[in-house]
mmCIF file of C-alpha atoms in Angstrom:
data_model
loop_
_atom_site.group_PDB
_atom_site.id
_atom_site.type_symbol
_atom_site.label_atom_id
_atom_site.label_comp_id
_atom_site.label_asym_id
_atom_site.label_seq_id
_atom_site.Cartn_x
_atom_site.Cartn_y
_atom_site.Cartn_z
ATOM 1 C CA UNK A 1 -125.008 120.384 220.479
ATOM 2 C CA UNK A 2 -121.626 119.924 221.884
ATOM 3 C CA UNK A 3 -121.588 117.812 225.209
ATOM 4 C CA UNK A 4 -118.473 119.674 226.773
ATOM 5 C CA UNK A 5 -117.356 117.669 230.627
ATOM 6 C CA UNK A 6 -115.291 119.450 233.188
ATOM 7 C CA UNK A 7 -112.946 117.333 235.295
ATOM 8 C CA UNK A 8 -110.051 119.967 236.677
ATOM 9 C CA UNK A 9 -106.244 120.222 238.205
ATOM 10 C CA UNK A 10 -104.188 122.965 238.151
ATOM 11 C CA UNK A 11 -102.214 125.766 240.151
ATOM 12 C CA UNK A 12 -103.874 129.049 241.977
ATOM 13 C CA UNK A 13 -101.860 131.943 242.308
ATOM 14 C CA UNK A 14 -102.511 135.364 244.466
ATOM 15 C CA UNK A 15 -101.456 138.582 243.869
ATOM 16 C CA UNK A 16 -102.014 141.554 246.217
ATOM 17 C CA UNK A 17 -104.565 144.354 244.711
ATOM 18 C CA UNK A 18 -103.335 147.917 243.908
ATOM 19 C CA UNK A 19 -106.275 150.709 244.160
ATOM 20 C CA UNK A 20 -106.496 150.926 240.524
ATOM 21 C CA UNK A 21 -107.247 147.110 239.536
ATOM 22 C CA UNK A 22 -103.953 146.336 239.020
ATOM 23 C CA UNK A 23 -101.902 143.600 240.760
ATOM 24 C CA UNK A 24 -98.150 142.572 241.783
ATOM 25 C CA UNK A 25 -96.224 139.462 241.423
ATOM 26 C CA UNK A 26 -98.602 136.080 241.636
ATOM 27 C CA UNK A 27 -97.456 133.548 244.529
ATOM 28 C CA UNK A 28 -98.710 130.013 243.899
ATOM 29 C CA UNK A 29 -100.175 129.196 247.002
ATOM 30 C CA UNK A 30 -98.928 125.748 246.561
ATOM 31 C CA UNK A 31 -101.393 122.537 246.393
ATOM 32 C CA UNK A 32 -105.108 123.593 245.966
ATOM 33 C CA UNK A 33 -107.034 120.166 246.467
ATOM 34 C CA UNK A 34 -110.619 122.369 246.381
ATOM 35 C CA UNK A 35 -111.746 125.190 244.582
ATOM 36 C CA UNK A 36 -115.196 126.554 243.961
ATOM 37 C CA UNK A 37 -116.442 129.963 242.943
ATOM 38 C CA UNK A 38 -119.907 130.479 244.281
ATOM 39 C CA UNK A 39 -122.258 133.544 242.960
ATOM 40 C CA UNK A 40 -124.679 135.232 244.803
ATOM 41 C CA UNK A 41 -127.513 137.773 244.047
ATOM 42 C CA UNK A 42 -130.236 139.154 245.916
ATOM 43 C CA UNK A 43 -133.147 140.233 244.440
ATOM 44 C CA UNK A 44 -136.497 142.263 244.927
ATOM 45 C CA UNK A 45 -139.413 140.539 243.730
ATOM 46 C CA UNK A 46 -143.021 142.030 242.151
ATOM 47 C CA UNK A 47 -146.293 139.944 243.260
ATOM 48 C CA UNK A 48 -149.116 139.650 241.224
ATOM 49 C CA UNK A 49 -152.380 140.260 243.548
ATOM 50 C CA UNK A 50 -155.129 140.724 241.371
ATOM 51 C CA UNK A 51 -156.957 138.008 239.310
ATOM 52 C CA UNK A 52 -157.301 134.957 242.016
ATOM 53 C CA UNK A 53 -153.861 134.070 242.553
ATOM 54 C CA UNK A 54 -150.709 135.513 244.524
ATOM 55 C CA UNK A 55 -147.494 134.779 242.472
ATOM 56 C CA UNK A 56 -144.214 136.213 241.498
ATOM 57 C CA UNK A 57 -144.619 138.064 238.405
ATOM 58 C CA UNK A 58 -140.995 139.762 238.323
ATOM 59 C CA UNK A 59 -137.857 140.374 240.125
ATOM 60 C CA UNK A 60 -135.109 142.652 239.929
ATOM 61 C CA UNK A 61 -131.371 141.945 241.139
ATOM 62 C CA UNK A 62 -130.367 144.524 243.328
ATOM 63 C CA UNK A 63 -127.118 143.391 244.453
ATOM 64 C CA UNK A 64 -124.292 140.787 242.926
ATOM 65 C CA UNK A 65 -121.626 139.368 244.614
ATOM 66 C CA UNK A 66 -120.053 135.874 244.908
ATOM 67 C CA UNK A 67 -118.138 133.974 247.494
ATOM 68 C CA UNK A 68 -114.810 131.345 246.557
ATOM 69 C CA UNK A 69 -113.610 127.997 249.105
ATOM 70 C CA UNK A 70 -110.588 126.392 248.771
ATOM 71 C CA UNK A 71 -108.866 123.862 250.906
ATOM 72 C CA UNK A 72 -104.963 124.765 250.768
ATOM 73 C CA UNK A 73 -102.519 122.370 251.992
ATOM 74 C CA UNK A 74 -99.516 124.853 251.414
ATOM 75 C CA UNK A 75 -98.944 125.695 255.523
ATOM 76 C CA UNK A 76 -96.722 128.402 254.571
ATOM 77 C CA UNK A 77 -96.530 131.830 256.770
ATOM 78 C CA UNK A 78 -97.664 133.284 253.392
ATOM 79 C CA UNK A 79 -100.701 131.711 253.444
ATOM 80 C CA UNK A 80 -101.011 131.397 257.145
ATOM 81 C CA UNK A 81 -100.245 135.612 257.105
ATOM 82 C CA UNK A 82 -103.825 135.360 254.590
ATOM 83 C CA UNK A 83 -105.927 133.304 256.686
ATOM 84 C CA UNK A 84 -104.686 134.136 259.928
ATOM 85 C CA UNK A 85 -104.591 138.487 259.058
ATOM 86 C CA UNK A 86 -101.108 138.351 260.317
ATOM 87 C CA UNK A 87 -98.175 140.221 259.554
ATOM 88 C CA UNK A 88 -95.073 137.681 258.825
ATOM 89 C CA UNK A 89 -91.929 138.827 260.660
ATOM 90 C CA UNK A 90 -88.422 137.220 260.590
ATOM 91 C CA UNK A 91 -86.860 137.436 263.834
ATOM 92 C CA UNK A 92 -82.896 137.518 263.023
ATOM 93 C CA UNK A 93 -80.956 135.093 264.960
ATOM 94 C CA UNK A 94 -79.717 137.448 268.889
ATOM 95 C CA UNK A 95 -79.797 137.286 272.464
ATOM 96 C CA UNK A 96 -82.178 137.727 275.226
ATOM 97 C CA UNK A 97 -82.268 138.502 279.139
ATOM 98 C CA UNK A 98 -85.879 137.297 280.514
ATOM 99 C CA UNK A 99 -86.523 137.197 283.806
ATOM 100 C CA UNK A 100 -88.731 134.107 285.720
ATOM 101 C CA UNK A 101 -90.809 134.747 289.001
ATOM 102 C CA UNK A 102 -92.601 132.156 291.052
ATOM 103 C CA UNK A 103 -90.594 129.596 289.672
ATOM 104 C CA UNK A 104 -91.427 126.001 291.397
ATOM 105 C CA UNK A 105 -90.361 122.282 290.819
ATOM 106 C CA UNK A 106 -91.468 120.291 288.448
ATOM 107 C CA UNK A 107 -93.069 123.502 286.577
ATOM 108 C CA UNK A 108 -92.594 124.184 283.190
ATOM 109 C CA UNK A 109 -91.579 128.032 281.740
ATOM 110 C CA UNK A 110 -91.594 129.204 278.051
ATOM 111 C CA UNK A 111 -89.199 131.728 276.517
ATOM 112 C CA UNK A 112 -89.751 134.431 274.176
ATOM 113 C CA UNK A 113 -88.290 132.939 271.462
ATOM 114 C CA UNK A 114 -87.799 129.103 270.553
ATOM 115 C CA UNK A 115 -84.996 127.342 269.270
ATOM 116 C CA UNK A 116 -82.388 128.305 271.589
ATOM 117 C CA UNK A 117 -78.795 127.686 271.133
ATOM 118 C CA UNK A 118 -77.116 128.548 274.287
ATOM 119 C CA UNK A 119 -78.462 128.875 278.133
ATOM 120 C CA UNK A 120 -77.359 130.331 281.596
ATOM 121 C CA UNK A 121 -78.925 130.767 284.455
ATOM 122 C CA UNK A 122 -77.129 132.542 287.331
ATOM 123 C CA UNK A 123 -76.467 130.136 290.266
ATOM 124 C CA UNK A 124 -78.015 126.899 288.344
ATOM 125 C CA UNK A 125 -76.789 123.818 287.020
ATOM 126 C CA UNK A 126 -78.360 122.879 283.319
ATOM 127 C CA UNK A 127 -79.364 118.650 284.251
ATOM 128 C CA UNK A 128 -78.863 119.257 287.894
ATOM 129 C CA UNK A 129 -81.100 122.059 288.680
ATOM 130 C CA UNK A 130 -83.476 122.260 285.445
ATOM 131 C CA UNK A 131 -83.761 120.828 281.956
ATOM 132 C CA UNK A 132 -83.420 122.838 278.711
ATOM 133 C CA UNK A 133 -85.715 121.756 275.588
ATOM 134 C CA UNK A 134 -83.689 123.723 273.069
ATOM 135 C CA UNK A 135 -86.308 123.441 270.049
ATOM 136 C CA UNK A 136 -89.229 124.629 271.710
ATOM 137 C CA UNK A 137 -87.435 127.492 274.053
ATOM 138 C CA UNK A 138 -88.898 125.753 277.610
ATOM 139 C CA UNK A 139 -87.402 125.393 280.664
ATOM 140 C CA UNK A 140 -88.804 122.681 283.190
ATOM 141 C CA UNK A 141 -86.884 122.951 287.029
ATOM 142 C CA UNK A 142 -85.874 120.100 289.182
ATOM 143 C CA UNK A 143 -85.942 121.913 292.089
ATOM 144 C CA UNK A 144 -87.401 125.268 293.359
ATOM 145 C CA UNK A 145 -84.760 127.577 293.389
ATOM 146 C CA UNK A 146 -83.955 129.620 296.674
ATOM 147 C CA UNK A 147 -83.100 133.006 294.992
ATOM 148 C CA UNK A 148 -85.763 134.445 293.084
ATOM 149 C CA UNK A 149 -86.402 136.076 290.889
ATOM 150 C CA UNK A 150 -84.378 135.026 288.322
ATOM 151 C CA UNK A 151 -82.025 135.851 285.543
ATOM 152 C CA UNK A 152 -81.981 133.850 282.282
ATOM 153 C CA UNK A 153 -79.846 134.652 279.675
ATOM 154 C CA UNK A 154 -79.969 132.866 276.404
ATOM 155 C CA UNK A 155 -78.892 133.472 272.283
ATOM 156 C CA UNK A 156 -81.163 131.801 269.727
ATOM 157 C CA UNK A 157 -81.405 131.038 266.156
ATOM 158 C CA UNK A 158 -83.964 132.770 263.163
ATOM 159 C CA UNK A 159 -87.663 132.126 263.134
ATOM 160 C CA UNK A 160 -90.556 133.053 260.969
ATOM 161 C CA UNK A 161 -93.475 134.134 263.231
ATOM 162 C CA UNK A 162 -97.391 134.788 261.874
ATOM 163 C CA UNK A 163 -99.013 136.881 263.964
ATOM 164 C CA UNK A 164 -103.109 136.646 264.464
ATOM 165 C CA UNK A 165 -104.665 139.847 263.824
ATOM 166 C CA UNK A 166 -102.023 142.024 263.515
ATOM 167 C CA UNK A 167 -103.146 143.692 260.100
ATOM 168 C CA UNK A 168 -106.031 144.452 258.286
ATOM 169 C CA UNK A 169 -107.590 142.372 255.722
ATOM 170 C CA UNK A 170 -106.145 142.614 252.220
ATOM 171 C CA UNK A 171 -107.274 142.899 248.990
ATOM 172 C CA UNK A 172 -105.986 139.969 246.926
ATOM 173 C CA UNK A 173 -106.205 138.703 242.976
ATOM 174 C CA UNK A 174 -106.765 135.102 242.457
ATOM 175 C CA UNK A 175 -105.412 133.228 239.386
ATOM 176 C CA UNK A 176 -106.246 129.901 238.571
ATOM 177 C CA UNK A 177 -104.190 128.172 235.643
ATOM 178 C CA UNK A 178 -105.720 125.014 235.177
ATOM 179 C CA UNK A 179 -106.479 122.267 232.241
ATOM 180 C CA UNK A 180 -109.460 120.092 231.989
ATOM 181 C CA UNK A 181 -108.814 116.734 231.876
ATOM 182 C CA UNK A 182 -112.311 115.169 230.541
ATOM 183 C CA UNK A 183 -111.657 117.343 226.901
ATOM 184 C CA UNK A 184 -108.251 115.979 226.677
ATOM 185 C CA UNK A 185 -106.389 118.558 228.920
ATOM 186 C CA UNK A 186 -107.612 121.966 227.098
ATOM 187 C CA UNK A 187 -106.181 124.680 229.167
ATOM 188 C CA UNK A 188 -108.540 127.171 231.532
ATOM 189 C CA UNK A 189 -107.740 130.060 233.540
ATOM 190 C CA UNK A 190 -109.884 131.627 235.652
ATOM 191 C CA UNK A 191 -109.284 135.062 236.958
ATOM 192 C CA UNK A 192 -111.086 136.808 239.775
ATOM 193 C CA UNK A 193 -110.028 140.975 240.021
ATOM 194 C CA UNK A 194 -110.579 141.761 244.003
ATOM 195 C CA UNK A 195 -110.791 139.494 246.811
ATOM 196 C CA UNK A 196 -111.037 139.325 250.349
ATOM 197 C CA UNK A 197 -110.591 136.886 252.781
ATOM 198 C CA UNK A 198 -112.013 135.784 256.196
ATOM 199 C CA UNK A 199 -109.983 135.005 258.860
ATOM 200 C CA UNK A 200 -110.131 130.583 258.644
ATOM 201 C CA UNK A 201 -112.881 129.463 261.253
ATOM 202 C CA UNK A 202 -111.535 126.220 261.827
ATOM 203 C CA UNK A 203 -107.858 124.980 261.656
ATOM 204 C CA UNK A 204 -107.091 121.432 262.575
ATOM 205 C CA UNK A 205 -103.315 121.100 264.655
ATOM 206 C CA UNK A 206 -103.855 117.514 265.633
ATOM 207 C CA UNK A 207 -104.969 114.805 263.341
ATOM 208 C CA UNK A 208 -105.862 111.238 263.241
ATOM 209 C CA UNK A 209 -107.382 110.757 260.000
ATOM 210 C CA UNK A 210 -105.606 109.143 256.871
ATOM 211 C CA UNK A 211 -105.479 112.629 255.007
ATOM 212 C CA UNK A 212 -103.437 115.533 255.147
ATOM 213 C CA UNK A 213 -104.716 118.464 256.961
ATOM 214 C CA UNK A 214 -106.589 121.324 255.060
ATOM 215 C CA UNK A 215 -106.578 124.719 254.995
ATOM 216 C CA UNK A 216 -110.299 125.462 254.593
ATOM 217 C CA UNK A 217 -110.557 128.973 253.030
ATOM 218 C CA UNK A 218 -113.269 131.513 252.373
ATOM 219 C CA UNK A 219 -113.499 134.737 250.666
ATOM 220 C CA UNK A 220 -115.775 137.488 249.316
ATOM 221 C CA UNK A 221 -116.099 138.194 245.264
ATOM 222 C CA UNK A 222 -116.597 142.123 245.213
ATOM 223 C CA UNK A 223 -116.985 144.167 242.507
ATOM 224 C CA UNK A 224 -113.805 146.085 241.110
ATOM 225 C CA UNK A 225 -114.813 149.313 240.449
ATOM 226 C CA UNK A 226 -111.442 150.619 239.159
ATOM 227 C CA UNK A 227 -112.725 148.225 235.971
ATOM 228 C CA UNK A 228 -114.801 150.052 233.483
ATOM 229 C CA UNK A 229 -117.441 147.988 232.561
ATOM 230 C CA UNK A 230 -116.283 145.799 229.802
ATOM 231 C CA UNK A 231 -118.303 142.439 228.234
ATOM 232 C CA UNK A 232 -114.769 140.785 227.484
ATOM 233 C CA UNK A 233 -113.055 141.137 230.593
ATOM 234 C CA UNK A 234 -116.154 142.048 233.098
ATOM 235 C CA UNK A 235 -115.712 143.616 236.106
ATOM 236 C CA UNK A 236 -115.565 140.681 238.631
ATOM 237 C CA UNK A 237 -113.543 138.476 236.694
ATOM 238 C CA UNK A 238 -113.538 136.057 233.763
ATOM 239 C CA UNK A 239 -113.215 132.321 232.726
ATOM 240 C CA UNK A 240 -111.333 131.419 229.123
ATOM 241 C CA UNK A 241 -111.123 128.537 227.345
ATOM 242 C CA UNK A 242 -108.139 128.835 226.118
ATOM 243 C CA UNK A 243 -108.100 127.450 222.195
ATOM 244 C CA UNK A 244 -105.222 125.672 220.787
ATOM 245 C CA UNK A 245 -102.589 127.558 218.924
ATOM 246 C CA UNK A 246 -102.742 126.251 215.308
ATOM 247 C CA UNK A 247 -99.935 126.337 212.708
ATOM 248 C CA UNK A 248 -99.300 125.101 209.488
ATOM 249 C CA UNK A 249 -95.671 123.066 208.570
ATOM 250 C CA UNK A 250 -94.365 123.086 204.835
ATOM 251 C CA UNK A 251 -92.182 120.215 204.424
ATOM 252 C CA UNK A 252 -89.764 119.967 201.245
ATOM 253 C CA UNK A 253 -91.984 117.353 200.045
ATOM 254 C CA UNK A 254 -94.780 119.878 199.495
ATOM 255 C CA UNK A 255 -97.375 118.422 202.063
ATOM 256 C CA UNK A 256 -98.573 120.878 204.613
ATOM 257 C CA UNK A 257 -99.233 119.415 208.345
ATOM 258 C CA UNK A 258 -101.858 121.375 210.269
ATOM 259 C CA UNK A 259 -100.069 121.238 213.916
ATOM 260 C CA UNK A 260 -101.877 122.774 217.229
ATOM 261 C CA UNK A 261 -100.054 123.512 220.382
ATOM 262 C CA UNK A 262 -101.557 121.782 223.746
ATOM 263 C CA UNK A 263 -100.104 121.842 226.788
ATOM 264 C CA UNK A 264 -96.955 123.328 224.955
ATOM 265 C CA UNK A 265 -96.276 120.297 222.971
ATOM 266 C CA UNK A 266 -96.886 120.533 218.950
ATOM 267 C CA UNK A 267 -99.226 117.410 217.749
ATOM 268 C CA UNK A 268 -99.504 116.652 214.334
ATOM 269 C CA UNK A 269 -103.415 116.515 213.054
ATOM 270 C CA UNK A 270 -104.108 115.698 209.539
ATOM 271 C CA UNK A 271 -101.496 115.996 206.826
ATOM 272 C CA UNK A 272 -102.876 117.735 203.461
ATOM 273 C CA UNK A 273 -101.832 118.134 200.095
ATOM 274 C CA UNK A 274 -100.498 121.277 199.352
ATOM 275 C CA UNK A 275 -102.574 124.038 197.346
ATOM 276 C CA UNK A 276 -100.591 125.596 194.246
#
């Protein structure tokens, strides 16, 4: 028997599902420090009663599905849009009129939008009467102004917002291009057809550990039913070992060199006389 280790890196990619199995362009949702692919049945089982003792005697699966984690450290609004069920939306750089009530000294107001590249407020002096943080888009006031309500006006620059729950959940593809390092970097990809994912349930925004923050992800395995039923390619997904590509050299000295392609470099085997 072949002792065959598993020790893995490598890049996952999602693609959004069409309605007949099919996907679009993969995104690499950048660095992937965890992934695991869970599978989950549940079963009915048949209990012997009769000769002195109560046991299982058979069981039948009634239901398959599976569930995948990852922890992604890619805080993109791509992956945020995922996680989050937002829609991403890039606001254009414009101008705004907003209007403050109650305003009092020493309080702090927040615009619409951030990162703000001009402000007036009618009747107001910007270091005399308030103070402008430009990044975030707040205004805290110095002193309690006497006319109220009032009138800012402002112009800002582009953002890139991610809602929460502003769409549905969507069917994604995931595609994992890996190699395995114990058996000398072989190649493995790892495709799963239809995915869904939950909303994140925990998503760290202040840290004081040593690491990185994490995305921690979950999703749902279904079944793609567009797939007909197929032993090569299956119908929830697939893993392949992907064998090296071998080719044989002829050299004018008449020696053939058996080559094989890993990791897209050629390596040179064994060297063999040539048969005539």
């Amino acid at each position: 028997m072949n002792e065959t280790y598993y020790y893995g890196q490598g890049k996952v990619y999602l693609a959004r599902r069409l309605n007949d199995g099919s996907s679009l362009n993969w995104r690499w949702a950048g660095d992937v420090s965890e992934l695991t692919v869970s599978l989950v049945v549940d079963r009915k089982t048949k209990k012997q009663s009769y000769g002195g003792q109560l046991a299982v005697s058979e069981y039948y699966i009634i239901e398959q599905s599976g569930t995948v984690s990852a922890v992604w450290h890619e805080h993109s609004p791509e992956n945020l849009s995922v996680i989050l069920q937002g829609n991403v939306v890039t606001a254009e750089a414009g101008r705004e009129t907003e209007t403050l009530k109650n305003v009092i000294a020493g309080g702090r107001y927040s615009l619409r939008y951030p990162n703000i590249r001009r402000l007036v407020i009618d009747g107001l002096n910007a270091g005399i009467d308030y103070t402008l943080d430009t990044l975030f888009g707040t205004i805290e006031f110095l002193i309690t102004p006497t006319v109220q309500p009032l009138s800012v006006f402002y112009t800002y620059a582009g953002n890139i917002n991610t809602a929460l729950y502003t769409k549905k959940p969507e069917q994604l593809a995931l595609r994992y291009e890996g190699i395995n390092l114990a058996e000398n970097g072989i190649p493995v990809l790892v495709e799963l057809y239809k995915l869904e994912f939950d909303p994140i349930s925990a998503m760290a925004l202040i840290n004081n550990s040593t690491s990185l923050a994490g995305l921690e992800t979950n999703a749902v395995l279904m079944l793609d039913s567009a797939r007909p039923a197929d032993d090569e390619l299956g119908r929830f997904g697939r893993i392949t070992s992907i064998a090296p590509v071998e080719a044989e050299v002829t050299t004018q000295t008449g020696i053939v060199y058996n080559t094989a392609s890993l990791n897209g470099e050629f390596i040179t085997i064994y060297p063999k006389q040539k048969v005539r």
